Amino acid sequence: MIAGGIEAGGTKMVCAVAETSEDWREQKEPPHILARAQIPTGQPEETFAKMLDFFEPWDIVSLGIGSFGPLDLDRRSRTYGFVTSTPKQGWENRDFAGTFARARRIPVGFDTDVNAAVLGEVAWGAARGCETAIYITVGTGVGVGVYCNGGLLHGMVHPEAGHILLSRAPGDRYRGRCPFHENCMEGLASGPAIEERWGARAASLAGRREVWELEADYIAQAVADYILVYSPQRIILWGGVMHQTQLFELVRERARERLGGYVRHPMAEESIGEYIVPPALGEDPGVLGAVCLGLLEREYHKK
Amino acid sequence: MIAGGIEAGGTKMVCAVAETSEDWREQKEPPHILARAQIPTGQPEETFAKMLDFFEPWDIVSLGIGSFGPLDLDRRSRTYGFVTSTPKQGWENRDFAGTFARARRIPVGFDTDVNAAVLGEVAWGAARGCETAIYITVGTGVGVGVYCNGGLLHGMVHPEAGHILLSRAPGDRYRGRCPFHENCMEGLASGPAIEERWGARAASLAGRREVWELEADYIAQAVADYILVYSPQRIILWGGVMHQTQLFELVRERARERLGGYVRHPMAEESIGEYIVPPALGEDPGVLGAVCLGLLEREYHKK
């Protein structure tokens, strides 16, 4: 049994087909990826056409899409499955899920890129078996996927926890990159914010301790808040910025400091090294999570 | 059919028995309270005994307890149903739920006071029919009850969103009241923090605009963060401090400002007056929510 997934980003679309089975929930290993392609994100029509070409030879039972947003995830809405108010030119109010459902006549699951990623890690990765877990990506933007009470969190729209408001570090005079919020996580701590603040490419800043201490402090503030609000059983932390892996230990230390011993649980204290972790699915939580979204959608349609 | 509930606070226990029916989910009105009592929270043995005396004449099918915490809510744990590391003298590591389950041999539901309150409002109040909603209480402490994906949020422990970290307002030199966190919501914005900052009882500060503008600013920061992280469909805001009802409009305005137009949904914009609201159950969301916790526990045991 073969299932498809798309990790839809603002610059590229990662498409994959994976081998799985009816008892995919019980599989010890993540589905084996049989083929994959990266397609640059151009205008919707041509991009949709190229992705459909990729999937064309494969008899997939379902497709899942984890997409950049914002998205309409309300099944009762006329525009369910659409990318909505994105600043990405040409993509505003485009029917992403429906295009594939009509072309392939299979169940198409649809959610945010970060919700797909946390789902992948819950199904087959570092958050396996958790009922509540989050996936934080710190890269071009900051996003948080939230799995709670055994499902992906949507609510009124969908969480946008990458924009939570932080306390500015004393002496940090950088104005922030978010056009909406003066002091939000994405504005202060995304990859482009680091480069703009320090006037250099992140890779060339690797040896400058003050850069990563400030960055760890902002990430840790956000992580402490996420622990307080979600009480997750596991926190997966990734994205381009976290490729500076020295950040992990700094973030763990400072998140503990910020919590001040208030959350009494070994995972928030001596075992924090097993609590705040990189993904177990390497670079694939997004696309494997998208495969999982499709498999869940197939079960939803069977009910 | 009669069901019992306890809203367990640090200073008093509100006990009630309410008339309900098997189809309590469909009832338009909240259950009618047949009897209630307030019992001062003394040492556990005497307090348990007085509460058992109150319920003794009533043939209740279930009991629910919404309690001050922290609590052990992990059903697999040896200390499930216990109050755990509370500073409240005599109550540390006490088996609250088990005491009543053994004495009455009925299903006993157990959760935090704020989770009970949000459940009451979801079942019969201002968040009726919501799949994701929160209940914020700003009083002696700050607590947040979280209902998401159709259930109360627990996770690793249970949310402690009243302690999220805020940006201190420029010029606010008050050191905060939380022994764990320098800048957390509870430390900066609880009732005792207001009184300590301004050196006067809250009631006598009613006419001082600067007091309530600062307070609204802190509450709005937290509310904006809760909107970003939970994407709730309704926000119930209450507690002793919110009896200063002029705060509602200030909090709504400032939460909108803080969000900066980023969350595009009428409820977060022009309809924010219907979004951030006081409870519909008046002073009873906690105890009616506890009744609901018991009814849910009864269904859980039937399964």
XYZ file of C-alpha atoms in Angstrom:
606
model
C 0.000 0.000 0.000
C 1.466 3.318 -1.125
C 0.657 6.767 0.260
C 1.747 10.237 -0.784
C 2.783 13.349 1.073
C 3.653 16.959 0.275
C 5.610 19.260 2.554
C 4.635 22.573 1.028
C 7.001 25.445 1.726
C 7.278 28.964 0.447
C 10.370 28.152 -1.615
C 10.035 24.436 -2.359
C 7.593 21.570 -2.358
C 8.928 18.268 -1.048
C 6.869 15.437 -2.527
C 7.242 11.795 -1.540
C 5.588 8.435 -1.972
C 6.056 5.916 0.810
C 5.346 2.251 1.313
C 3.096 1.521 4.245
C 0.347 -0.882 5.276
C -3.093 -0.963 6.832
C -1.505 -1.339 10.265
C 0.737 1.713 9.823
C 0.059 2.762 13.411
C 1.819 -0.340 14.699
C 4.876 -0.103 12.473
C 8.131 0.231 14.393
C 9.882 1.984 11.503
C 8.663 5.013 9.572
C 7.290 4.206 6.100
C 10.010 3.635 3.538
C 10.188 6.473 1.016
C 10.129 5.000 -2.493
C 10.560 8.241 -4.399
C 10.841 11.891 -3.670
C 11.174 15.181 -5.521
C 11.783 18.794 -4.686
C 9.815 21.190 -6.824
C 10.446 24.945 -6.600
C 7.376 26.843 -5.413
C 6.381 28.908 -8.423
C 2.936 30.100 -9.405
C 0.206 27.701 -8.206
C -0.922 26.297 -11.597
C 2.508 25.247 -12.804
C 3.540 24.028 -9.331
C 0.373 21.942 -8.936
C 0.943 20.486 -12.427
C 4.525 19.472 -11.648
C 3.495 17.849 -8.382
C 0.665 15.968 -10.087
C 3.215 14.739 -12.656
C 5.406 13.416 -9.855
C 2.557 11.438 -8.276
C 1.059 10.348 -11.604
C 2.843 6.934 -11.897
C 1.984 5.947 -8.344
C -1.211 4.283 -7.240
C -1.443 6.132 -3.930
C -4.323 5.393 -1.550
C -4.166 8.826 0.037
C -2.305 12.119 -0.055
C -1.441 14.450 2.795
C -0.386 18.084 2.523
C 1.423 19.970 5.277
C 1.485 23.528 4.009
C 2.753 27.021 4.712
C -0.209 29.159 5.774
C -2.405 30.605 6.901
C -4.868 27.881 5.930
C -8.577 27.261 6.222
C -8.867 24.031 8.245
C -12.550 24.315 9.116
C -14.306 21.403 7.433
C -17.608 23.278 7.520
C -16.173 26.200 5.577
C -16.662 26.858 1.872
C -12.930 27.448 1.552
C -11.748 24.393 3.525
C -8.403 23.229 2.158
C -7.423 26.682 0.880
C -4.327 28.723 1.533
C -5.946 31.979 2.699
C -4.314 35.346 3.421
C -0.691 34.518 2.622
C 1.542 37.350 1.411
C 2.999 34.830 -1.071
C 2.095 36.217 -4.453
C -0.431 34.185 -6.437
C -1.192 31.790 -3.570
C -3.797 33.825 -1.765
C -7.170 32.046 -1.615
C -5.995 29.011 -3.591
C -7.678 25.644 -3.224
C -4.687 23.444 -2.480
C -6.331 20.285 -1.089
C -9.272 20.380 -3.483
C -7.023 20.550 -6.546
C -5.438 17.214 -5.625
C -8.673 15.606 -4.422
C -10.342 16.358 -7.762
C -7.340 15.294 -9.852
C -6.700 12.022 -8.022
C -10.059 11.166 -6.431
C -8.433 9.989 -3.219
C -8.676 11.250 0.360
C -6.485 14.349 0.805
C -5.456 15.345 4.334
C -4.587 18.986 4.881
C -2.960 20.834 7.749
C -0.139 23.247 8.540
C 3.475 22.281 7.817
C 4.293 22.263 11.535
C 1.203 20.261 12.468
C 2.273 17.686 9.869
C 5.764 17.593 11.378
C 4.566 17.010 14.930
C 2.232 14.309 13.630
C 5.112 12.544 11.892
C 7.150 12.560 15.101
C 4.166 11.331 17.142
C 3.459 8.523 14.669
C 7.010 7.281 14.043
C 9.567 9.536 15.712
C 10.719 11.130 18.952
C 7.223 11.803 20.302
C 5.912 8.332 19.592
C 3.018 7.416 21.860
C 2.654 10.936 23.293
C -0.832 12.364 23.702
C 0.501 15.899 23.876
C 3.638 17.008 22.060
C 4.893 20.020 20.134
C 7.237 20.581 17.199
C 9.012 23.928 17.109
C 10.822 25.019 13.971
C 13.181 27.993 14.136
C 14.241 28.866 10.618
C 13.126 31.458 8.089
C 10.097 31.780 10.319
C 9.168 30.266 13.649
C 6.317 27.774 13.742
C 4.861 25.429 16.308
C 2.890 22.269 15.557
C 0.644 21.169 18.388
C -0.671 17.688 19.028
C -2.867 17.506 22.103
C -5.397 15.118 23.542
C -4.594 12.766 20.704
C -5.229 15.168 17.808
C -3.779 18.156 15.982
C -4.855 21.462 17.493
C -6.914 23.767 15.298
C -9.403 25.765 17.361
C -10.631 29.059 15.916
C -8.034 29.149 13.132
C -4.827 27.293 13.954
C -2.158 28.071 16.514
C 0.407 30.706 15.569
C 2.568 30.141 18.605
C 5.690 31.291 16.749
C 4.403 34.815 17.281
C 4.144 34.777 21.077
C 5.401 37.904 22.759
C 8.783 37.793 24.468
C 10.655 40.022 26.877
C 13.381 41.774 24.994
C 16.843 41.035 26.381
C 18.471 44.032 28.061
C 20.725 45.750 25.563
C 19.187 44.116 22.449
C 18.398 47.136 20.286
C 17.498 45.193 17.158
C 14.028 46.287 16.091
C 12.712 42.838 15.137
C 11.574 41.532 11.784
C 7.882 40.923 12.315
C 5.680 43.566 10.695
C 2.853 42.713 13.115
C 4.538 42.486 16.531
C 7.267 44.504 18.150
C 8.620 41.741 20.393
C 7.451 38.410 19.045
C 9.444 35.193 18.889
C 9.575 35.076 15.079
C 10.558 38.735 14.869
C 13.402 38.395 17.379
C 14.698 34.861 16.891
C 14.154 33.629 13.314
C 17.156 33.006 11.066
C 16.711 36.279 9.133
C 16.470 38.152 12.462
C 19.833 36.732 13.536
C 21.431 37.784 10.250
C 19.913 41.247 10.289
C 20.802 41.846 13.951
C 24.440 40.811 13.576
C 24.917 41.834 9.945
C 26.337 38.491 8.839
C 25.251 35.067 7.573
C 24.394 32.664 10.417
C 27.057 30.162 9.286
C 29.785 32.788 9.627
C 28.586 33.613 13.166
C 29.109 30.064 14.452
C 32.070 30.977 16.656
C 30.519 34.044 18.285
C 29.258 32.962 21.664
C 27.180 36.117 22.333
C 25.098 35.439 19.199
C 24.007 32.000 20.361
C 23.557 32.952 23.992
C 21.088 35.649 23.009
C 19.384 33.289 20.559
C 19.154 30.534 23.199
C 17.660 33.001 25.642
C 14.828 33.902 23.255
C 14.169 30.297 22.274
C 14.210 29.283 25.959
C 11.688 31.982 26.882
C 9.343 30.631 24.244
C 9.990 27.007 25.237
C 9.281 27.809 28.913
C 5.994 29.409 27.892
C 5.068 26.415 25.719
C 5.775 24.079 28.650
C 3.518 26.191 30.869
C 0.668 26.444 28.399
C 0.675 23.024 26.693
C 2.363 20.792 29.278
C 3.758 18.726 26.384
C 5.166 15.262 26.995
C 7.904 15.887 24.429
C 9.299 18.962 22.679
C 10.865 18.528 19.264
C 13.036 21.471 18.308
C 14.373 21.914 14.780
C 14.651 24.223 11.777
C 17.640 25.835 10.081
C 18.753 27.785 13.143
C 18.917 24.601 15.255
C 21.545 23.193 12.904
C 23.769 25.191 15.270
C 23.457 22.223 17.588
C 25.297 23.912 20.457
C 21.957 25.684 20.949
C 20.268 22.567 22.352
C 22.199 22.504 25.608
C 21.926 26.273 26.032
C 18.175 26.221 25.422
C 17.675 23.373 27.911
C 19.656 25.158 30.642
C 17.902 28.443 30.165
C 14.419 26.975 29.874
C 15.032 25.315 33.272
C 16.200 28.634 34.685
C 13.148 30.415 33.334
C 10.790 27.826 34.833
C 12.520 28.323 38.180
C 11.658 24.855 39.499
C 7.937 25.545 39.236
C 7.034 22.633 36.966
C 7.882 19.613 39.100
C 8.483 16.781 36.723
C 11.745 14.981 35.937
C 11.333 15.830 32.237
C 11.414 19.543 33.024
C 14.367 19.099 35.371
C 17.087 16.438 35.449
C 15.794 14.634 32.345
C 15.406 17.757 30.227
C 17.967 16.311 27.794
C 15.382 13.682 26.800
C 12.577 16.225 26.809
C 13.791 18.912 24.390
C 15.175 16.971 21.458
C 15.817 17.112 17.710
C 13.449 15.108 15.487
C 14.021 11.355 15.199
C 12.964 11.476 11.538
C 15.942 13.621 10.520
C 14.965 16.011 7.744
C 11.744 14.103 7.020
C 9.234 14.790 9.816
C 7.364 17.227 7.553
C 6.944 14.988 4.543
C 6.385 11.802 6.571
C 3.902 13.704 8.701
C 2.147 14.699 5.486
C 1.969 11.009 4.510
C 0.407 10.377 7.937
C -2.121 13.203 7.408
C -3.260 11.426 4.260
C -3.568 8.065 6.028
C -5.655 9.675 8.779
C -7.873 11.342 6.186
C -8.457 7.955 4.576
C -9.621 6.571 7.933
C -11.789 9.648 8.452
C -13.541 8.981 5.128
C -14.078 5.313 5.970
C -15.994 6.173 9.160
C -30.767 11.751 38.886
C -28.585 13.695 41.292
C -24.859 14.441 40.922
C -22.382 16.112 43.239
C -19.565 18.584 42.744
C -16.818 20.180 44.813
C -14.988 23.364 43.891
C -11.966 22.979 46.133
C -10.137 26.187 46.919
C -7.347 27.080 49.294
C -9.697 28.963 51.618
C -13.089 27.317 51.049
C -14.729 24.261 49.581
C -17.922 24.904 47.623
C -20.011 21.714 47.626
C -23.211 21.279 45.651
C -25.706 18.645 44.612
C -27.538 19.226 41.356
C -30.466 17.654 39.580
C -29.634 16.352 36.141
C -30.539 13.493 33.821
C -28.976 10.876 31.585
C -29.168 13.304 28.674
C -27.355 16.073 30.539
C -25.385 16.939 27.417
C -28.544 18.002 25.639
C -29.977 20.112 28.456
C -30.476 23.760 27.514
C -30.173 24.927 31.103
C -27.413 24.110 33.563
C -28.368 21.527 36.219
C -30.490 22.975 39.007
C -28.549 23.172 42.269
C -30.633 21.558 45.033
C -28.289 22.284 47.923
C -24.941 23.873 48.447
C -22.524 24.540 51.282
C -19.312 26.454 51.803
C -16.895 24.699 54.091
C -13.708 26.464 55.206
C -10.584 24.653 54.037
C -9.001 23.424 57.254
C -6.853 20.350 57.756
C -7.718 17.571 55.291
C -9.312 15.042 57.725
C -11.819 17.450 59.238
C -12.529 19.107 55.896
C -13.123 15.757 54.152
C -15.411 14.713 57.042
C -17.512 17.879 56.800
C -17.845 17.516 53.037
C -18.856 13.862 53.372
C -21.481 14.968 55.929
C -22.878 17.443 53.415
C -23.238 14.801 50.708
C -24.397 12.053 53.084
C -28.194 12.556 52.682
C -27.982 12.630 48.897
C -28.039 9.611 46.643
C -25.564 11.009 44.117
C -24.608 8.960 41.040
C -21.220 10.645 40.711
C -18.990 13.265 42.253
C -16.601 15.670 40.566
C -13.782 17.609 42.202
C -12.177 20.687 40.673
C -9.267 21.397 42.968
C -6.443 23.803 43.711
C -3.172 22.143 42.762
C -0.796 20.938 41.702
C -2.539 17.599 41.179
C -1.639 14.166 39.891
C -3.978 13.604 36.928
C -2.149 10.647 35.401
C -4.476 7.663 35.634
C -1.525 5.284 35.435
C 0.155 6.850 38.456
C 0.103 5.397 41.986
C -0.839 8.837 43.282
C -3.606 9.623 40.754
C -6.207 11.832 42.401
C -3.753 13.325 44.893
C -2.946 16.934 45.630
C 0.849 16.842 45.222
C 3.426 19.532 46.006
C 1.133 22.286 47.289
C 2.555 24.763 49.800
C -0.802 24.534 51.605
C 0.056 23.037 54.967
C -1.267 19.520 55.583
C -2.491 19.045 52.006
C 0.731 17.881 50.377
C 0.432 14.371 48.929
C -3.168 13.879 50.052
C -5.485 11.472 48.279
C -8.430 13.744 47.556
C -10.343 11.763 44.903
C -9.668 8.360 46.503
C -11.056 9.471 49.879
C -14.432 10.195 48.301
C -14.397 7.195 45.970
C -13.821 4.828 48.911
C -16.375 6.538 51.166
C -19.163 6.721 48.579
C -18.307 3.947 46.106
C -19.281 6.102 43.132
C -17.274 7.423 40.169
C -15.223 10.451 41.228
C -13.943 12.819 38.540
C -10.876 14.853 39.389
C -9.198 17.808 37.682
C -7.918 21.306 38.334
C -10.309 24.036 39.506
C -9.813 25.958 36.253
C -10.249 22.878 34.061
C -13.536 22.243 35.887
C -14.590 25.842 35.241
C -13.895 25.719 31.503
C -15.733 22.394 31.321
C -18.788 23.919 33.023
C -18.829 26.772 30.515
C -18.364 24.374 27.578
C -21.179 22.122 28.818
C -23.778 24.737 29.776
C -22.330 28.236 29.533
C -20.634 30.793 27.327
C -18.411 28.278 25.500
C -21.203 25.847 24.763
C -20.421 23.689 21.751
C -16.804 24.867 21.444
C -14.123 22.279 20.758
C -11.398 24.591 22.021
C -11.978 27.163 24.742
C -10.166 28.583 27.742
C -11.194 29.925 31.147
C -8.868 32.489 32.694
C -9.260 33.451 36.317
C -7.446 36.510 37.644
C -7.825 36.617 41.405
C -5.623 35.565 44.323
C -3.707 33.628 41.700
C -3.981 33.415 37.920
C -5.140 30.132 36.431
C -6.138 28.949 32.974
C -8.398 25.993 32.245
C -7.908 24.547 28.771
C -10.409 22.526 26.783
C -9.063 21.470 23.405
C -9.931 18.936 20.763
C -13.004 18.064 22.809
C -11.230 17.282 26.098
C -9.480 18.902 29.052
C -5.777 19.402 28.488
C -3.405 17.542 30.797
C -0.219 16.580 28.984
C 2.886 15.976 31.074
C 1.376 17.452 34.264
C -1.328 20.029 33.626
C -1.057 23.490 32.089
C 0.121 26.276 34.379
C -0.531 29.015 31.870
C -1.074 31.582 34.642
C 2.695 31.651 34.985
C 3.600 32.617 31.420
C 6.309 35.213 31.148
C 5.319 38.783 30.277
C 7.132 41.883 29.166
C 7.286 44.256 32.072
C 5.611 47.597 31.324
C 8.077 50.502 31.079
C 8.207 52.221 34.451
C 6.641 49.371 36.455
C 9.179 48.868 39.231
C 7.083 46.493 41.316
C 9.135 43.355 41.850
C 6.312 40.842 41.364
C 4.820 38.364 43.806
C 5.776 35.025 42.278
C 8.614 33.305 44.128
C 9.463 31.297 40.991
C 9.382 33.833 38.174
C 10.521 37.394 37.902
C 8.031 38.514 35.270
C 5.166 36.031 35.170
C 1.487 36.803 34.745
C 0.504 35.681 38.240
C 3.374 37.581 39.816
C 2.561 40.835 38.023
C -1.216 40.807 37.646
C -2.925 38.802 40.424
C -5.110 40.616 42.974
C -2.412 40.549 45.681
C 0.103 41.967 43.154
C -2.217 44.915 42.456
C -2.589 45.635 46.165
C 1.096 45.300 46.897
C 2.115 47.451 43.926
C -0.246 50.292 44.738
C -0.309 49.862 48.521
C -4.097 49.795 48.779
C -7.048 47.401 48.621
C -8.274 46.814 45.065
C -11.767 48.100 45.903
C -10.345 51.465 47.016
C -8.392 51.744 43.743
C -11.512 51.557 41.560
C -11.294 55.192 40.479
C -7.609 55.232 39.593
C -7.346 54.852 35.863
C -3.595 54.137 35.790
C -4.115 51.063 37.994
C -6.542 49.430 35.582
C -4.705 50.476 32.439
C -1.567 48.729 33.657
C -3.582 45.713 34.784
C -5.394 45.525 31.436
C -2.078 45.716 29.634
C -0.728 42.674 31.485
C -3.936 40.674 31.091
C -4.046 41.588 27.382
C -0.465 40.412 26.834
C -1.389 37.058 28.313
C -4.673 36.880 26.377
C -2.879 37.653 23.102
C -0.424 34.840 23.823
C -3.254 32.422 24.667
C -4.974 33.310 21.378
C -1.727 32.615 19.495
C -0.976 29.316 21.237
C -4.423 27.766 21.698
C -6.496 29.452 18.987
C -9.518 29.166 21.307
C -13.039 29.589 19.964
C -14.080 31.418 23.132
C -12.219 33.042 26.034
C -13.954 33.221 29.400
C -12.317 35.770 31.683
C -13.194 35.977 35.367
C -11.889 35.953 38.937
C -11.924 38.576 41.698
C -9.932 41.131 39.722
C -12.393 41.011 36.797
C -15.174 42.208 39.099
C -13.678 45.560 38.052
C -15.732 45.126 34.906
C -14.275 48.199 33.207
C -11.310 45.882 32.574
C -13.173 43.874 29.921
C -13.244 46.629 27.330
C -9.647 47.653 28.074
C -8.417 44.063 27.782
C -10.252 43.561 24.487
C -8.800 46.747 22.980
C -5.283 45.979 24.063
C -5.346 42.344 23.093
C -6.330 43.486 19.580
C -3.482 45.967 19.581
C -1.016 43.322 20.726
C -2.137 40.909 17.999
C -1.594 43.677 15.447
C -4.107 42.275 12.945
C -2.139 39.057 12.571
C -4.932 36.663 13.539
C -7.478 37.192 10.788
C -10.784 36.136 12.214
C -13.797 38.293 13.090
C -13.716 36.987 16.679
C -10.227 38.412 17.159
C -11.206 41.671 15.500
C -14.599 43.370 15.175
C -16.429 40.682 17.195
C -13.943 40.590 20.047
C -16.728 41.683 22.405
C -18.350 38.264 21.910
C -14.999 36.501 22.090
C -13.570 37.616 25.439
C -16.487 37.352 27.829
C -17.420 36.775 31.467
C -18.825 33.334 32.358
C -22.478 32.632 31.573
C -22.784 30.538 34.740
C -22.194 33.536 37.034
C -20.290 32.481 40.134
C -20.949 28.782 39.480
C -18.768 27.616 36.559
C -16.369 25.939 39.011
C -18.890 23.942 40.977
C -21.109 23.131 37.980
C -17.989 22.138 36.064
C -17.137 19.821 38.941
C -20.598 18.259 38.632
C -19.841 17.774 34.932
C -16.451 16.166 35.742
C -18.314 13.590 37.841
C -20.831 12.881 35.072
C -17.987 12.379 32.582
C -16.213 10.042 35.004
C -19.403 7.986 35.292
C -19.461 7.607 31.493
C -15.764 6.725 31.502
C -16.442 3.891 33.971
C -19.365 2.594 31.914
C -17.180 2.171 28.855
